[in-house]
XYZ file of C-alpha atoms in Angstrom:
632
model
C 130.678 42.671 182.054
C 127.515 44.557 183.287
C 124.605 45.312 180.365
C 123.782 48.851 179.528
C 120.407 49.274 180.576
C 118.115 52.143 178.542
C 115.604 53.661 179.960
C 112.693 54.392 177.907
C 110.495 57.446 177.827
C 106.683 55.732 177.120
C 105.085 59.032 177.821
C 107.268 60.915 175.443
C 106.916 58.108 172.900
C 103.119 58.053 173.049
C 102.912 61.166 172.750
C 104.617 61.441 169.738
C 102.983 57.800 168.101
C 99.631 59.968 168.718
C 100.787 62.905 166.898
C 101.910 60.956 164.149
C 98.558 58.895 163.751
C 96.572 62.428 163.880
C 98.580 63.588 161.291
C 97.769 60.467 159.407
C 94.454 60.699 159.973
C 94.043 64.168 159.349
C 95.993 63.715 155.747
C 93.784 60.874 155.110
C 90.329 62.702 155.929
C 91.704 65.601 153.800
C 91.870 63.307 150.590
C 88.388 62.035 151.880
C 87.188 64.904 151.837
C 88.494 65.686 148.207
C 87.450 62.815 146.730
C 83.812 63.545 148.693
C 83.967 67.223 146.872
C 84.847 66.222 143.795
C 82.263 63.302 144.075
C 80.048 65.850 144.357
C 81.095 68.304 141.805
C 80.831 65.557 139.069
C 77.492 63.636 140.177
C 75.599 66.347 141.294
C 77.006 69.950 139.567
C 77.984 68.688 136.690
C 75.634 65.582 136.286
C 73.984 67.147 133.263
C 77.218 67.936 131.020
C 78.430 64.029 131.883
C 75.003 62.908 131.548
C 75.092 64.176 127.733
C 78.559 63.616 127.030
C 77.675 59.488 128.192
C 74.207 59.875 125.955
C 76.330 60.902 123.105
C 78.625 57.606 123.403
C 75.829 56.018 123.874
C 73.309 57.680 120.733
C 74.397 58.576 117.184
C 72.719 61.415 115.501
C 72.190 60.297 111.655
C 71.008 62.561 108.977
C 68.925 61.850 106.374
C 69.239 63.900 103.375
C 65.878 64.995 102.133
C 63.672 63.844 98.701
C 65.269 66.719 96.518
C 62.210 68.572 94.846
C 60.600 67.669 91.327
C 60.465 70.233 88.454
C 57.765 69.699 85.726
C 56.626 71.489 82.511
C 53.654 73.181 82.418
C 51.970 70.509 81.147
C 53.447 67.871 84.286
C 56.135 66.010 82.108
C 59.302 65.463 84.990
C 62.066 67.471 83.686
C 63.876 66.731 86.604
C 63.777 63.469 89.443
C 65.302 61.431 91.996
C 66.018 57.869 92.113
C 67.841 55.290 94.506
C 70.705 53.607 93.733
C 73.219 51.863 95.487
C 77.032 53.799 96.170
C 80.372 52.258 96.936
C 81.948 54.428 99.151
C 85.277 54.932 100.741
C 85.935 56.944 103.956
C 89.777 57.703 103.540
C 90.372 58.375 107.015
C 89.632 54.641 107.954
C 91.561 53.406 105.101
C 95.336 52.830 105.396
C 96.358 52.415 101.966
C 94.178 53.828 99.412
C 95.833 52.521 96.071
C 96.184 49.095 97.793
C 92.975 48.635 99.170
C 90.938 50.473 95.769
C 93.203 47.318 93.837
C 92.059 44.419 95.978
C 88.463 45.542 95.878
C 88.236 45.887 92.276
C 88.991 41.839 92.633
C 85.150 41.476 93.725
C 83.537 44.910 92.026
C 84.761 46.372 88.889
C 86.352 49.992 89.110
C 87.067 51.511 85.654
C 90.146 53.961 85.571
C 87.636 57.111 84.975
C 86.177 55.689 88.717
C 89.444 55.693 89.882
C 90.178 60.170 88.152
C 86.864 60.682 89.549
C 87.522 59.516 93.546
C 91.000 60.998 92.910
C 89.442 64.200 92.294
C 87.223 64.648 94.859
C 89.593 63.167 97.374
C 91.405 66.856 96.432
C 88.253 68.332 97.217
C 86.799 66.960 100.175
C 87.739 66.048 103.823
C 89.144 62.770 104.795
C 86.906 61.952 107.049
C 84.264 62.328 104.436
C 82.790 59.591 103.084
C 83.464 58.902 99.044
C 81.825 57.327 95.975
C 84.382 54.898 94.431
C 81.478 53.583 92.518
C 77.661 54.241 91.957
C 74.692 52.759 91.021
C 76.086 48.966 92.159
C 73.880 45.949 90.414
C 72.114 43.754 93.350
C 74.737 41.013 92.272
C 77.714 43.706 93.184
C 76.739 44.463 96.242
C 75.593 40.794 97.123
C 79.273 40.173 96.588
C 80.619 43.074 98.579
C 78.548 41.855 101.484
C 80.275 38.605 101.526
C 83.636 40.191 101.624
C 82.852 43.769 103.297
C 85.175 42.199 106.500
C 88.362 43.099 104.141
C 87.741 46.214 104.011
C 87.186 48.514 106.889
C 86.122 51.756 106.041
C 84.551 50.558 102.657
C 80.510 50.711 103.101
C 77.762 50.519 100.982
C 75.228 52.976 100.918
C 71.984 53.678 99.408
C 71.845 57.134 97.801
C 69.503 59.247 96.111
C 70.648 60.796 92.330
C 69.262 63.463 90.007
C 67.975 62.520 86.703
C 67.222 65.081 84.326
C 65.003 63.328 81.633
C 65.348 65.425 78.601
C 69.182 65.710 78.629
C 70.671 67.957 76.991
C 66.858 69.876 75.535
C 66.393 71.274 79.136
C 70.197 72.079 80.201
C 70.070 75.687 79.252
C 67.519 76.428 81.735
C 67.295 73.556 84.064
C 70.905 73.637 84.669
C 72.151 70.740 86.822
C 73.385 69.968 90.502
C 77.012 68.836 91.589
C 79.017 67.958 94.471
C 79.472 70.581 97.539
C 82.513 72.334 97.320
C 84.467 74.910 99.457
C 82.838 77.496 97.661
C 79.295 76.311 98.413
C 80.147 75.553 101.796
C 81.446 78.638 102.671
C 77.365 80.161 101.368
C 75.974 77.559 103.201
C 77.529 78.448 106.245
C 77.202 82.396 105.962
C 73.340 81.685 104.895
C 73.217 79.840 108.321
C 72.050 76.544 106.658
C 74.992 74.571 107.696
C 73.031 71.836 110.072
C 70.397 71.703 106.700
C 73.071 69.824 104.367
C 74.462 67.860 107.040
C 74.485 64.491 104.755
C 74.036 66.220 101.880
C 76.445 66.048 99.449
C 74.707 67.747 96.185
C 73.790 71.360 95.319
C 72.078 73.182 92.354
C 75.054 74.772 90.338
C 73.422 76.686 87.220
C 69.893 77.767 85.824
C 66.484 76.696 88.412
C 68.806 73.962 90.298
C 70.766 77.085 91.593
C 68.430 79.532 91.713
C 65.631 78.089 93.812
C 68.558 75.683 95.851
C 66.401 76.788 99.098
C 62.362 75.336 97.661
C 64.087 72.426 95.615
C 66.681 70.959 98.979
C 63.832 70.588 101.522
C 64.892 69.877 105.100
C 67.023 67.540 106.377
C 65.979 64.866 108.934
C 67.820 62.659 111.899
C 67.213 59.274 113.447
C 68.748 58.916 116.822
C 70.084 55.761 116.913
C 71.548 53.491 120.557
C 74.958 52.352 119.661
C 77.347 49.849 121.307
C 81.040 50.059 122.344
C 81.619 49.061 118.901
C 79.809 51.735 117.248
C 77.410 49.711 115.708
C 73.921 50.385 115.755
C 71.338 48.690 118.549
C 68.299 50.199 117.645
C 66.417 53.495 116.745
C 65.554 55.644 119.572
C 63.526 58.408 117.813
C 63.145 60.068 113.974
C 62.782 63.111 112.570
C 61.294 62.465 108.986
C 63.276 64.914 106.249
C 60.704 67.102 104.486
C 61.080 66.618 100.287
C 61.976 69.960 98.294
C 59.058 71.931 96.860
C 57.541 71.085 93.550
C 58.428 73.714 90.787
C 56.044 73.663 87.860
C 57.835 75.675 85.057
C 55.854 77.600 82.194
C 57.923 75.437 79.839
C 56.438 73.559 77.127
C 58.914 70.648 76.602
C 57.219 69.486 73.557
C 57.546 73.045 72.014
C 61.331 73.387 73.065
C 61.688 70.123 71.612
C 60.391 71.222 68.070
C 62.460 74.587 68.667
C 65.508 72.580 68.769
C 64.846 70.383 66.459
C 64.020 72.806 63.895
C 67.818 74.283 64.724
C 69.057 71.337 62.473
C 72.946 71.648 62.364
C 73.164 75.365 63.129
C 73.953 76.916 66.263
C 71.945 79.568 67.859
C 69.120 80.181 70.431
C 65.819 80.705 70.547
C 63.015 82.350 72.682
C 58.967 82.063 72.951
C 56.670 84.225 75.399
C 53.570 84.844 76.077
C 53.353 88.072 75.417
C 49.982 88.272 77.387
C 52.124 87.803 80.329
C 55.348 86.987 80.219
C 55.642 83.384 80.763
C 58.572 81.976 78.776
C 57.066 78.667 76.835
C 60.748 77.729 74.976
C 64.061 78.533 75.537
C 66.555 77.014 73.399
C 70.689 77.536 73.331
C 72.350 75.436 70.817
C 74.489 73.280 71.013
C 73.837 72.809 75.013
C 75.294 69.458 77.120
C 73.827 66.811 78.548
C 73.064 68.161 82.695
C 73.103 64.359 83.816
C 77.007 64.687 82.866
C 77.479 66.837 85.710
C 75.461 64.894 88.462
C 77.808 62.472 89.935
C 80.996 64.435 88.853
C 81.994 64.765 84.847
C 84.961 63.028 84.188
C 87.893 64.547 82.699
C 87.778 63.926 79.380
C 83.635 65.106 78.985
C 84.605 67.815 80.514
C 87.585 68.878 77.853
C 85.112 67.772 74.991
C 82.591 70.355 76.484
C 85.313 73.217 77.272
C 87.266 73.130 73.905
C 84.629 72.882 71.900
C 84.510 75.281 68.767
C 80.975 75.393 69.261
C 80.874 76.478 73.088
C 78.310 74.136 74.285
C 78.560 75.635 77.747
C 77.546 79.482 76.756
C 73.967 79.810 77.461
C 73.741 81.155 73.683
C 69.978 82.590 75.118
C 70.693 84.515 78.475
C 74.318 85.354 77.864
C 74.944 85.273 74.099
C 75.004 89.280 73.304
C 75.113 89.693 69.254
C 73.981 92.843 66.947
C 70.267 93.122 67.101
C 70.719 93.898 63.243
C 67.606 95.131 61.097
C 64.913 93.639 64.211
C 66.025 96.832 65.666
C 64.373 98.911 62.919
C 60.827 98.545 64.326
C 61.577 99.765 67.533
C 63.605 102.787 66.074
C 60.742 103.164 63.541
C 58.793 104.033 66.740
C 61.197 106.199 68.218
C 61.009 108.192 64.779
C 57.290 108.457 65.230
C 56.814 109.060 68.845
C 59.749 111.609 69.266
C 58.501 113.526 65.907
C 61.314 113.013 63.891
C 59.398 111.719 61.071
C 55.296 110.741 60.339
C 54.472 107.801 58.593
C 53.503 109.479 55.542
C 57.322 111.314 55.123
C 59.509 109.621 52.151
C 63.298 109.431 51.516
C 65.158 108.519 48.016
C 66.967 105.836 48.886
C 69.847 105.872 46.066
C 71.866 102.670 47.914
C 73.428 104.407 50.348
C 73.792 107.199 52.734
C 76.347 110.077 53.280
C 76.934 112.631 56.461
C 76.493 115.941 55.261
C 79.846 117.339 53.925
C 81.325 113.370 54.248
C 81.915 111.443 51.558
C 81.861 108.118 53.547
C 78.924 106.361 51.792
C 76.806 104.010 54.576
C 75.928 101.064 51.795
C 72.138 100.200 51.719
C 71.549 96.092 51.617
C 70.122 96.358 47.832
C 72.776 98.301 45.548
C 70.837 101.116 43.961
C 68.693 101.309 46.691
C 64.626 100.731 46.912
C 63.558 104.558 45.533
C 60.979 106.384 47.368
C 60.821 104.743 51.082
C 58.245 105.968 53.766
C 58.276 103.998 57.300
C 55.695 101.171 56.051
C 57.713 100.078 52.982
C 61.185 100.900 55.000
C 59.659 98.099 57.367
C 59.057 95.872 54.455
C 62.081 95.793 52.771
C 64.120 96.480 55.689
C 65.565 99.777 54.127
C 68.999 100.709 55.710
C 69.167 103.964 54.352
C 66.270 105.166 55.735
C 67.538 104.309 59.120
C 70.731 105.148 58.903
C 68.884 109.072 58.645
C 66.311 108.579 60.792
C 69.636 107.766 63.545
C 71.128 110.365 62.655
C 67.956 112.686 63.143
C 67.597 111.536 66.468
C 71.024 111.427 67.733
C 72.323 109.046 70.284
C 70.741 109.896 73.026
C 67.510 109.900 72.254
C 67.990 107.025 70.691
C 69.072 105.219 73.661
C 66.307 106.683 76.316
C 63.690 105.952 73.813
C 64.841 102.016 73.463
C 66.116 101.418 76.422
C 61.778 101.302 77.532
C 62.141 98.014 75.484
C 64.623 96.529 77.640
C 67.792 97.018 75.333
C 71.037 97.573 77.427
C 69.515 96.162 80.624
C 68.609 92.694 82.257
C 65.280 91.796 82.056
C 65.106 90.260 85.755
C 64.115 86.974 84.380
C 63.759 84.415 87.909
C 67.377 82.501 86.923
C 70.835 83.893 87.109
C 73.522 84.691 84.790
C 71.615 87.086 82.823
C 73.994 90.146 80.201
C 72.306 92.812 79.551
C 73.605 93.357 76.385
C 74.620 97.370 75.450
C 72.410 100.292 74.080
C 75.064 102.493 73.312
C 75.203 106.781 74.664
C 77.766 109.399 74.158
C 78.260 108.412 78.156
C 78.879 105.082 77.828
C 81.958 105.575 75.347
C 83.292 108.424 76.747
C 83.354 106.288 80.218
C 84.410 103.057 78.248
C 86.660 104.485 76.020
C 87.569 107.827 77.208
C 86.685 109.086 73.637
C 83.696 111.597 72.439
C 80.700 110.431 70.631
C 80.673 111.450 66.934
C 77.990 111.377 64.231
C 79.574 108.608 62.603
C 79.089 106.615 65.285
C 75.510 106.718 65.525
C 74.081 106.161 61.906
C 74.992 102.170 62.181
C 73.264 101.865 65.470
C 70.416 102.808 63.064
C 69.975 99.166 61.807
C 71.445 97.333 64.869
C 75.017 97.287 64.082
C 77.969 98.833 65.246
C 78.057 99.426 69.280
C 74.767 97.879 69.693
C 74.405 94.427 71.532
C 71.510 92.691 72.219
C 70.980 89.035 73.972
C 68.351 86.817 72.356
C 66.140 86.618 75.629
C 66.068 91.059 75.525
C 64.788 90.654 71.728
C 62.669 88.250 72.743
C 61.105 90.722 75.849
C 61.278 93.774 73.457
C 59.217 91.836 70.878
C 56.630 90.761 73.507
C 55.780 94.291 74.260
C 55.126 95.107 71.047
C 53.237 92.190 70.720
C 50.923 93.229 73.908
C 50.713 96.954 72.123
C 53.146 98.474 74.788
C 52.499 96.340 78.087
C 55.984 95.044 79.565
C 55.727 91.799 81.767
C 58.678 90.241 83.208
C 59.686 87.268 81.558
C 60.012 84.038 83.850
C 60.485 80.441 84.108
C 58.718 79.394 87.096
C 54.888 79.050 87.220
C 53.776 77.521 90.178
C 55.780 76.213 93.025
C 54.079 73.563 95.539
C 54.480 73.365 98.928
C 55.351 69.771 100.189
C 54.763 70.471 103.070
C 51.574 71.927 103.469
C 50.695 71.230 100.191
C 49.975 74.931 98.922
C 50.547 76.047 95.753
C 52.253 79.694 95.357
C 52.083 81.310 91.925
C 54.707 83.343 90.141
C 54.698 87.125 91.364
C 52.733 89.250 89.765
C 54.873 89.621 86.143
C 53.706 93.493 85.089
C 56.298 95.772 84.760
C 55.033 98.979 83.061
C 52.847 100.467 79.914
C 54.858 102.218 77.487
C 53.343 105.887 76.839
C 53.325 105.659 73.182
C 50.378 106.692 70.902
C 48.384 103.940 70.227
C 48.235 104.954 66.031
C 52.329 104.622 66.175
C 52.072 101.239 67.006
C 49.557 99.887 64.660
C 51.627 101.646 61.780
C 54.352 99.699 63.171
C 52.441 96.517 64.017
C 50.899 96.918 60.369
C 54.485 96.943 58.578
C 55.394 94.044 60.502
C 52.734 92.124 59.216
C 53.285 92.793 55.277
C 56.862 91.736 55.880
C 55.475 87.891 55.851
C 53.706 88.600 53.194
C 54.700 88.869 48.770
C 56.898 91.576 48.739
C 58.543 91.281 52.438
C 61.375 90.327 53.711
C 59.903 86.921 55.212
C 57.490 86.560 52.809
C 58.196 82.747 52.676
C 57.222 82.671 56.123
C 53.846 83.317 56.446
C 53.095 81.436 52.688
C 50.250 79.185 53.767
C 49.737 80.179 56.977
C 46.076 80.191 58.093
C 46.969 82.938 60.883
C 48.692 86.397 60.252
C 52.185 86.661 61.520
C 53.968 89.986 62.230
C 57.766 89.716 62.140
C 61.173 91.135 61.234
C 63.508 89.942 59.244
C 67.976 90.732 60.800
C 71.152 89.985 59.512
C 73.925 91.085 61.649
C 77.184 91.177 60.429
C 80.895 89.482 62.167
C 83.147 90.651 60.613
C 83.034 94.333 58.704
C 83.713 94.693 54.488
C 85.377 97.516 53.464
C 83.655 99.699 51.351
C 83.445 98.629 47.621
C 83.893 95.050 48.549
C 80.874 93.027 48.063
C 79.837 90.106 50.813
C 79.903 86.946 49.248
C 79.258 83.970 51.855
C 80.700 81.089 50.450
C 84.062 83.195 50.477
C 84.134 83.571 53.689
C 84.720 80.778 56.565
C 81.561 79.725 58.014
C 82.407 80.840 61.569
C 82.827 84.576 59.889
C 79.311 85.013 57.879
C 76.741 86.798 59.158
C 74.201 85.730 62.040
C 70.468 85.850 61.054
C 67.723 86.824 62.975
C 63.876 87.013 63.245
C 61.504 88.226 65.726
C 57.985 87.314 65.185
C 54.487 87.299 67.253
C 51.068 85.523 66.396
C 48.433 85.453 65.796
C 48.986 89.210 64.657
C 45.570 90.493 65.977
C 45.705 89.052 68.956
C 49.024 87.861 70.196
C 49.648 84.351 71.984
C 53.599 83.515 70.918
C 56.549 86.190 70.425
C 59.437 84.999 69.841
C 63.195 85.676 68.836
C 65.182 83.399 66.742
C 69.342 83.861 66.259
C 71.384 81.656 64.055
C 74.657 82.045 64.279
C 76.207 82.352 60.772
C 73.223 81.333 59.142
C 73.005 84.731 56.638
C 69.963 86.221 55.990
C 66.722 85.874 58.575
C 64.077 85.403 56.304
C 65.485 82.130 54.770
C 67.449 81.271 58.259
C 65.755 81.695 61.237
C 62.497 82.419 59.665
C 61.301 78.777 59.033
C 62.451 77.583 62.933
C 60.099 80.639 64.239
C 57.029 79.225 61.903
C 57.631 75.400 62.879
C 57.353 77.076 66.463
C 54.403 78.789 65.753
C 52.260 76.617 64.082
C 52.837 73.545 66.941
C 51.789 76.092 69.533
C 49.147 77.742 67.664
C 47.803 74.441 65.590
C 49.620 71.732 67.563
C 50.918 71.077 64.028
C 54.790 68.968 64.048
C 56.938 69.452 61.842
C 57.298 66.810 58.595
C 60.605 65.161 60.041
C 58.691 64.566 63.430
C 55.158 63.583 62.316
C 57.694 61.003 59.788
C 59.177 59.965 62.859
C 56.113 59.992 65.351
C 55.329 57.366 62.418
C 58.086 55.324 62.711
C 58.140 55.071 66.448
C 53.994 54.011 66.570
C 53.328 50.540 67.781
C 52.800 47.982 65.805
C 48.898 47.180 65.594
C-alpha cells in the first residue's frame, strides 16, 4: 500500500509564522510602551505627590501642646499653673477588649471604680482613635512597673502631660473659672474660629470666668517635631522642631489676700461681695459664696462631686456676684435721692411727715414705713440716715416710672456693665414698656411707689451695685469695671495694659452729690443706720444700709425672723466707699437671708475696708496668722 504524500506550502506557512510573530511583537511593544508611559507618569509627573505620600510613611508629624499661660494677682501670687505629671492612657481603637484589658492592668497599677466612671465617660465623648486617661498623675514606682509589663498591652502608653492647678481653690473659682476636656461643642468653635491645627494635641479648654474668656492669650501656640519612623512605626530620630509658644501671662487687678478676708468674713452665710477702685474701675475682690473647688473640674469631676455641687440647696455653681439678681432694697434710696434732686422733684431742704406709712391719693392701701409710727419730719439728709421708706415711696411716686428709670439707668441699673468675663445679668430697672412688653399689662401708680426703696420689679446684681456705688464714689465718673490688668506677651515679652476703663461723667450738679455723699456719711455714724460700722474707725466711711425682702407680708402682719424659715428672711445689703473724702474702695456686700444690712453685711464691708485701707486682718486671722508662725 502506497503512502499519502502531503505537500507542504513553506511560503504560505512563513508567511503566516511572520505575521503571527509581528503581531506578537507588536502586542508586546504596546505593553512596553505602557508600562514606559506609565513609568513616566509616576516617576517624573507625579514624582512630587509619591515623593510626599513615601515622606509621610516615612516622617510623623507630633504636636506638642503648648505651656498653658499663668494668671497672677496683682500683687504676683499664681492663681493659676501648670505642672507635669505622668497619664495612663488608653487608645480604644488599638484595644480589643476594653473591660478585659482595664482588669488585667489594674493587676500592676491600681484603677479605682471612679477611674473606671470617669474613662467610661469620656469614652461617650470622644473618638476612638483618641487617646484616653485611665489614670493620672502615676507615682515613678507605677510607671516603673508599667514599663516592665507595657508588652501586654498594646495600645496602653504612658504619657507625660501637663495639668492646671488653681492654687486658691475654691476663693478664686467665681472669677477664675476652670478648664475641662474638649468637647463637640468646643470643637465645633474651634473649627469655625479656624484654630483647628492650634489644639491639635490639646485636649483642655477654658470653660467659665478668665479660663474662657481669654482661651486665645492663655492657649499659646502649638508646636511639632518631625520625627523618621520605621516600618514599625516607631520612632528613629527627630528630623526637625517647631518649639510651642507658652500662653500669655494675665496679671489680674485681684487682691487674693483681700478676697480672702472678704470670704472669710462671709462666715456661714451665703452671699457675694464686690470691691473697686472707684478711681478706675479695677475690681480688687470678688466673692460668690458658697463657690467650688475649680481643680474639681480639671481632669473631669466625677459623678458623685458633680451631684453634690448640682443639688446643692446652697447653689454653689451660681456665680452669686455676676449672675445673682436680688432687690437692690433701701441702697437704692441714694441714687433715687439724686434723681429727686437733679430732676427738681424735691430740694434738700423740703420735709415730709412721715406718720409710718404712705397712701395713694384717694387709696386706702397703706405702703408700711420700716419703723411703725414713722420718723416725723424727714428732709432728704435724715431720709438718708434712717433710711425713711415713706419718703421714698412719694418721692417715686412724684417722679413716675419713667423718669425714674432714665435717671438710674446712668448708674448702670437694668444693664450689663461690660465687665472683661462672660455670663454677666443685667438685672431689671423696671418702665411702663418693659411690663406692658413682659406682661402685656399697663403700668399703674401702684406699681411704682415700691420701686421707691428697691423692691417690687426692681432687680439688681451685686457687681451693678457695686459699679453704681463706684460712681458715686468718683462724684459721677463711670469706669468700666474689669478683671484683667496687664497681660504679657510671651512671646515678645510686651506687656499690654487693660483698655482704657472710662465710660462717661454723669451731668449732675456737683452740690446734689455732696448732699448725697454727706447723708451717706452720717449713716455710719450715732444715729444711722450703720452706725456700728464706722465705731472706731480712724477713716470716714460713706455707706447705705438694704434689706430686701423674699417673700411679701400682708398688711397688718408684722415680720418676725425667727418665724420664718431661714431660706425665706430677708437678704441684707450694704454699699459702702472709703475713705469718704477721697475714695480708694467701693464696695457692695449681699447676704442672703441675713436681715438687716447694718448688723449683716455691714461688718464684712469694714473687715474689707480696713485690710485694704490699714492692711489691718481681722481677729480670727491675726489669731490664726499666730498659730500658723514658726516656731522660734
Amino acid at each position: 500500500m502506497m503512502r499519502k504524500v502531503e505537500i507542504r506550502d513553506h511560503r504560505r506557512e512563513m508567511y503566516s509564522f511572520r505575521l503571527r510573530l509581528s503581531a506578537s511583537a507588536g502586542f508586546i511593544l504596546f505593553f512596553f510602551f505602557l508600562l514606559v508611559a506609565r513609568f513616566i507618569y509616576l516617576q517624573i509627573i507625579q514624582h512630587e505627590h509619591f515623593q510626599t505620600l513615601a515622606e509621610n510613611n516615612r516622617i510623623s508629624i507630633i504636636p506638642i501642646a503648648p505651656n498653658r499661660g499663668l494668671i497672677l494677682d496683682r500683687n504676683g501670687v499664681v492663681l493659676a499653673r501648670n505642672y507635669s505629671a505622668y497619664t495612663l492612657e488608653i487608645t480604644p481603637s488599638k484595644v480589643k477588649n476594653l473591660n478585659r484589658t482595664i482588669d488585667a492592668l489594674s493587676k500592676y497599677i491600681e484603677i479605682a471604680p471612679a477611674d473606671r466612671k470617669r474613662f467610661k465617660r469620656l469614652l461617650e465623648e470622644s473618638h476612638d482613635f483618641e487617646s484616653l486617661p485611665i489614670r493620672t498623675r502615676l507615682s515613678d514606682e507605677e510607671v516603673a512597673r508599667f514599663a516592665v509589663n507595657s508588652f501586654r498591652f498594646p495600645g496602653i502608653e504612658i504619657n507625660a502631660r501637663l495639668f492646671r492647678q488653681y492654687t486658691e481653690g475654691e476663693l478664686i473659682s467665681p472669677f477664675i473659672g476652670y478648664i475641662g476636656r474638649i468637647n463637640d461643642n468646643d470643637l465645633e468653635k474651634i473649627d469655625s474660629a479656624g484654630d483647628t491645627s492650634n489644639y491639635k494635641g490639646t485636649d483642655y479648654i477654658g470653660k467659665m470666668g478668665i479660663e474662657q474668656s481669654f482661651e486665645k492669650k492663655l492657649h499659646g501656640t502649638t508646636g511639632f517635631d518631625q520625627v523618621e519612623v520605621d516600618s514599625s512605626g516607631r520612632a528613629v530620630r527627630t528630623l526637625s522642631r517647631a518649639s510651642p509658644t507658652s500662653g500669655d501671662t494675665i496679671t489680674l487687678t485681684i487682691d487674693s489676700k483681700l478676697q480672702e478676708i472678704a470670704k472669710s468674713a462671709f462666715g456661714d452665710y451665703r452671699g457675694a461681695l464686690i470691691a473697686i477702685d472707684p478711681n478706675n474701675g479695677e475690681i480688687l475682690a470678688f466673692v460668690s459664696k458658697p463657690g467650688f473647688d475649680p481643680n474639681l473640674f480639671v481632669e473631669g469631676i466625677d459623678s458623685q462631686s458633680w451631684q453634690d455641687l448640682n443639688n446643692s440647696p446652697d447653689k454653689p455653681l451660681v456665680n452669686r456676684a455676676l449672675r445673682g439678681e436680688y432687690p437692690p432694697g433701701s441702697t437704692f434710696k441714694p441714687f433715687m435721692a439724686l434723681a429727686g434732686l437733679q430732676l427738681k422733684a424735691r430740694s434738700p431742704q423740703d420735709t415730709i411727715s412721715d406718720p409710718g406709712y404712705f397712701a395713694l391719693p384717694g387709696k386706702t392701701h397703706h405702703y408700711r414705713d420700716w419703723k411703725p409710727g414713722g420718723h416725723g419730719t424727714v428732709d432728704l439728709h435724715k431720709s438718708i440716715v434712717v433710711s425713711c421708706d415713706t419718703y421714698y415711696y412719694g418721692l417715686a411716686n412724684l417722679l413716675g416710672i419713667d423718669k425714674i428709670h432714665d435717671f438710674l439707668g446712668q448708674f448702670g441699673f437694668g444693664k450689663k456693665t461690660g465687665i472683661d468675663i462672660g455670663g454677666e445679668l443685667s438685672g431689671n430697672l423696671p418702665s411702663a414698656q418693659w411690663k406692658q412688653k413682659r406682661y402685656k399689662q399697663p403700668w399703674y401708680a401702684g406699681d411704682t411707689i415700691p420701686v421707691g426703696i428697691g423692691q417690687g420689679y426692681d432687680l439688681t446684681t451685686p457687681l451693678q451695685l457695686a459699679f453704681a456705688t463706684a460712681i458715686l464714689a468718683s462724684n459721677g465718673t463711670a469706669y468700666r469695671p474689669h478683671l484683667i490688668g496687664t497681660i504679657r506677651d510671651s512671646k515678645t515679652g510686651k506687656i499690654e495694659k487693660s483698655p482704657s476703663p472710662f465710660l462717661y461723667k454723669l451731668d449732675i450738679d456737683p452740690e446734689y452729690m455732696a448732699d448725697v455723699r454727706s447723708a451717706m456719711i452720717d449713716v455710719t455714724k450715732p444715729g444711722g443706720t450703720a452706725a456700728t460700722v464706722g465705731t472706731g474707725a480712724p477713716y470716714e466711711i460713706a455707706g447705705k444700709t438694704g434689706t430686701a425682702q423674699v417673700i411679701a407680708i400682708k398688711q397688718g402682719e408684722k415680720y418676725v425672723a425667727s418665724r420664718i424659715q431661714e431660706r425665706y428672711r430677708d437678704h441684707a445689703l450694704f454699699i459702702a466707699y472709703a475713705p469718704a473724702d477721697h475714695p480708694k474702695i467701693a464696695l457692695a456686700v449681699l447676704v442672703e437671708n441675713g436681715g438687716h444690712g447694718g448688723s449683716t453685711a455691714g461688718p464684712i464691708a469694714r473687715q474689707v475696708m480696713d485690710y485694704y485701707l490699714l492692711k489691718k486682718l481681722p481677729k480670727n486671722m491675726v489669731t490664726q496668722e499666730k498659730t500658723d508662725a514658726p516656731a522660734d
